[in-house]
Structure formats: C-alpha cells, structure tokens
Amino acid sequence: MKAIEEVTGTRFKPVWIVALLALAALIAFPLLQPDDIYRQNVLFQTFLLAVGAISWNIVSGFTGYVSLGQSAFLGIGAYTVAIISIRNGLDPFLVAPLGGLAAALVALVIGLIVMRTRGHAFVIITIALLLLFQTIGLNLGSLTGGSNGLTLPLPQWNVDYQNFPFYYSMLGIMVITHLFSMWIRRTKFGTGLIAIREDEQKAGGIGIHTTRYKVSAFIASAVFMGIAGGIYAYYLTFIDPRGMFDILVSVSIVLAVLVGGRGSIWGPIVGAFIVQPLNEATNVYAKGSQSRLVFFGGALMAVVLFMPDGIVTTITRFFRDRRRRGRGVASLVQDAISTERPKLTVLRDQEADPSSALLRVEGASKAFGGLQAVDACSFEVRQGTITGLIGPNGSGKTTMFNLITGMMTPDSGEIEFRGRRIEGLHAWDRAHLGLGRTYQITRLFRQMTVLENVIAPLSEFRWRQLGADGMHGPEKDKALELLNYVGMGKFGEERAGDLSFGQQKLVELAQVLMLEPRLVLLDEPAGGINPVLIERLAGLIQDLNQQGITFLLVEHNMPLVLKLCDPVIVVARGSRLAEGHPDEIRRNPLVLDAYLGEGSDDDELEPEAAG
Ligand code: ADP
Ligand code: MG
C-alpha cells in the first residue's frame, strides 16, 4: 500500500515540474518578445493543434474509436461563433462558449448514430460526416456565405495588445482541455472508457453502460474543440467551408497524438508541440502545400513503423520497466499470492430465501448456422447453492453463459433472474441486477493495472457516478479489499497482461465481486491453473457462498465439482440430460454414456481416478 502510494506519488512530480516550467515560459514569451509575431502565431497554432489532439485522444485514445472527423467540431464552433457574432454584433470572445455548446450538441446527435459502428466502418463514417458538413457549409449560402465564406469583425482592442488576447485565450483553453482530460482519466468514467477500448463486450458485462459512455466521450472530445474553433475564426477573421472542415486538420491531429502516444495523458500535448513547429518549418523551407502532404505522409509512416506507441508511451514504459526491475521481478511469482483470506465487508446483504429460484432458464435455444449449440435447455439455480454445470466439450455450456449474461441473444426461450425476465436486457442491466461471470479464457483489460481492472466494474448506473474518483477513496479501498481477499493485494500496480493465467483468474474473480453480485457464473475456473491455486479457488468459492453468493459453476475438474457443487446439472448436445446430488450423477448411466459417447475417459467422473 505505502509502496504504491510512494511510487505513484513520485512518478508524477518530475512531469509536473517540467510542465509548469514550460507553461511559465509560454506565458512569458509574448511579454519578453512582443515583436516576434511570427513565433507567437506558430505557438497559437500549436495550442490549437494541442486542443484538438487532447480532445481527440479522449474518444480515440481512451475509448479506442479512431475518428478522422475531429476537425468537424472546429468548423462547427467556428461557424456558430461567426454567424452569431456577425448577426448580433457581439464580441466573438463572448460567443465562443456557444461554439463549444454547438459542437457538443452535434456530437450528441451524431454520437448516438455513429457509435453503433466500430473499426473501419467508424473511421469511414467520420470522414463522410466531415465531408457532409463541408457540403452543407458550401450549399447553405444564406447562413454560411457558401464558398464565399464569412468575414468576422476585426478586433477592436488597442493595437498595443497585438495578438495577446488570441494567444492567451488559446493557451488557456489548451490548459483547461488538458486538465479536463487528466480528470476524465482519473474518474470511473475514464476507467470505463479504457475498458471499452480493451474489450467492449466484457465492459458491458461488468456493468458499464457502453452506449452512454461512448456518446459522453464523443461529446467530451467536441466541447473544447468547438470553443477553440470560435476563437480560431476570430483570429482568422475569414472562414470558408473548405478551410474549416479540412481533413488535413484532422490528419494533423491524429499525427500529433500518434507521435506523442495515443491513450497516454501527456502524449497529445507533447505531440502537438512536435508536429506543429515541424509542419511550420516544412512550409517555410519547401514553400508549397504538396511538400506538406509528403511531410505528413512520411511522418505518419515513420511513426507507425518505428515508434508505434509514441514518444511519451515509449519513455514511460522504459521507466516503468526500470522501476519494476528495481523492485525485483519477485513480485510477479506465484509465491507472492497471499494465502490469508481476510473477512469481506464490501458485499451487499443477500436476499435469504433458499427455496426460491434465483435463475430460471426455460427452453433456451441458440444455433450457429446449422449447429444447435443450445437446444431447448431448461434448468434452475436455487438461491444460496453452488450449482454445477457439466458436460462434454462443445455441449453448449459457454454459450449458455453467453445467453444468460447477455453476450448473445437466445433464438428462443426465457431467462428469468430474481423473478424478472432478462433475456431482452442489455448486458450492463443484467450486471446491475447482480449477475456476474468469469471467462473460460480470462478477459482482463490487459493494458490496465490490476487495481484499475478491479475498480472498473459498476454495480449500478448513475450519471453522478461518472465523475467519481476512480483512483482514490472508497472505490479504490473496496477494490483493494477484494484484491487482498483473493490474495492478489501485492499486484495492484502490475499490468494485468503481465500476470500468469492463474493470477488472472483470481483477479477476474475480484473484478466480478466488485459488482456485489448475487449470482456468479464461473466458466472453468480451475482450467489451466496449478493445484495449489485450485485449492485456494475452491476455498474462496465456498467462503463466498457462505456469505450468500450463489454460484453456477462450469468445470471439468470432477473432484472439484463433486466437492463443491450440489446439485449438479449435466448437459449434452445443448440440452439438459440429468440433474441431482453429485453422488447420483456419478452413478447415472445416462451421464456416463454421454461422456463415453463423446470419447472421454471412462474414469472422468471418478474423483479418485481424476484427482
Ligand atoms: P462448451 O463450453 O460446453 O465446451 P460451447 O458453448 O463453447 O461449448 O460451444 C458449443 C458449440 O457451439 C461448439 O460446437 C462450438 O464450436 C460452437 N460455438 C460456440 N460459440 C460459437 C460462435 N460464436 N460461433 C459459432 N459456433 C460457436
Ligand atoms: Mg466452454
């Protein structure tokens, strides 16, 4: 604990000192060099690019949705401010916030549509939107002036102030945008965005309302871009659709983020301060827009080839690895898993009615093409039990889990949880009802730390909660308690992807407990992990069960099933074959036949033989 605090505490200090010194220099520059208008202008453009890069990083770096339409928000802000200030004779600085508002509204509307697509489709659609706005700008002449553009009023302030108001306002917006992005990254909202980037389906399964998160991220990436667009329009005094909805601006933004480090906090701003001056230099030396394209293309290729993670990410990784070596790799070995099992205080009280069915599956079916993976399967899981679900490989157990948790929709049948029909609900709604699962092949968010992985789940959705601090306070305490409970307390700061398979399974259990679940579906928890860990896992399951959590356990390790589960349900070819006390199941000829029929070992159901 202390060590973690120390590490995170010292990690940020040098960065902040450098950043504050740089900020002081930027504030001082126009005052010290009032006549160097050229450099002031280059810096102004750099601040603008940084605002774009930081904003774009929220939706494309944190959330993983790569957009080429970021400059559309610049154009929308610019036109909003230009039109309002020209028509009403208002100072564009006063109107600039409305540019942000307009961009946010547009982001909300198109976000609801485009956030349904992913990958290539998403990139293409964002380019299309950018061109669409350009076309609208060109054709809505009465409002936008069409291709003739709009001319804003000239600044009225005293010439002694030069371009200072532009310079300092854009600098201010850049700082605010950066702080905003940092804040987002620390909140539960930010953790959710990273979770979506890493594994969107899984994110839904741990209660993250992915639609609302993605649209919110899109809006967050638009606001400051829109405000900056308004100020940019005033600075230019003339705007036209081709210049304002320019894909090259989007490309520069992408380039700045890739150079700095996509998904990192400082990457976009560092990238902007590299890309914009370089761009300026190529303009000066090569004098022509063609060479600028060559520069962008070449730089993009070089970055992707030689430093795919960007400068900031590469540097932080270097220091992280060094720190880890300093700490000793020992912390990653299995021995470090604690065998103590502290009492849990964070689980909610369970409804104690052992006779009722917590989960009821009625005639559920699911086919993949011609393959009937789940075939009119019915069963119940009673409150307070550890119910086993066994069957040969390919008998549809994992598919059944997918139907129950909402990863897939059944072709027919009913699924009832806590007396409510859930087969039509989103995965996150089911999670909020208290339904949690682990995966046969663990699906942790590999780029996140172990602690962030456990912090990420949401046991309910509230807008207010999005702003909750994810890295400190009650959420962190709860996650740490759960990590300690499963014995992984020492691993909080490790990257989840660095853990062994067994360790990942323990972390995934802690993660699902963060949901305060009533029913946990475990998909082959003991598969592929060593006997000591299996023992530990069995202890955890029994202990949690005594604290009121119900389990549905899919497992091939028969001694474990026979020891933990009652009742045991047997499925074969997607349907329920038998159900009963483990002793009955072991002797049931139908069951033996199912296993033998699939070519399994005769002794598989005998605990002595398999143990
Ligand atoms: P189990 O977990 O019992 O081993 P699964 O539910 O994973 O079985 O798979 C049941 C059957 O459905 C298998 O034949 C498998 O190949 C098939 N299957 C599972 N998921 C998919 C999918 N997404 N697409 C196509 N076929 C699938
Ligand atoms: Mg399976």
XYZ file of C-alpha atoms and ligand atoms in Angstrom, residues 368 371 373 392-399 408, ligand 1:
39
model
C -24.786 -21.057 -35.023
C -25.118 -26.119 -35.368
C -25.260 -25.185 -29.643
C -18.568 -32.837 -22.636
C -16.643 -30.220 -24.590
C -18.836 -28.459 -27.112
C -22.065 -29.244 -25.272
C -23.018 -25.577 -25.122
C -22.049 -24.569 -21.586
C -20.161 -21.404 -22.515
C -22.876 -20.497 -24.999
C -25.608 -13.333 -27.077
P -18.700 -25.786 -24.127
O -18.457 -24.513 -23.380
O -19.720 -26.647 -23.490
O -17.443 -26.517 -24.388
P -19.529 -24.019 -26.253
O -20.748 -23.367 -25.746
O -18.286 -23.218 -26.203
O -19.326 -25.416 -25.545
O -19.767 -24.444 -27.753
C -20.874 -25.190 -28.173
C -20.794 -25.370 -29.660
O -21.066 -24.129 -30.291
C -19.433 -25.805 -30.138
O -19.617 -26.735 -31.207
C -18.799 -24.538 -30.637
O -17.895 -24.798 -31.676
C -19.987 -23.744 -31.114
N -19.808 -22.300 -30.949
C -19.620 -21.645 -29.792
N -19.542 -20.317 -29.975
C -19.689 -20.113 -31.308
C -19.710 -18.967 -32.146
N -19.557 -17.728 -31.632
N -19.866 -19.147 -33.466
C -20.028 -20.373 -33.994
N -20.038 -21.503 -33.271
C -19.853 -21.404 -31.937
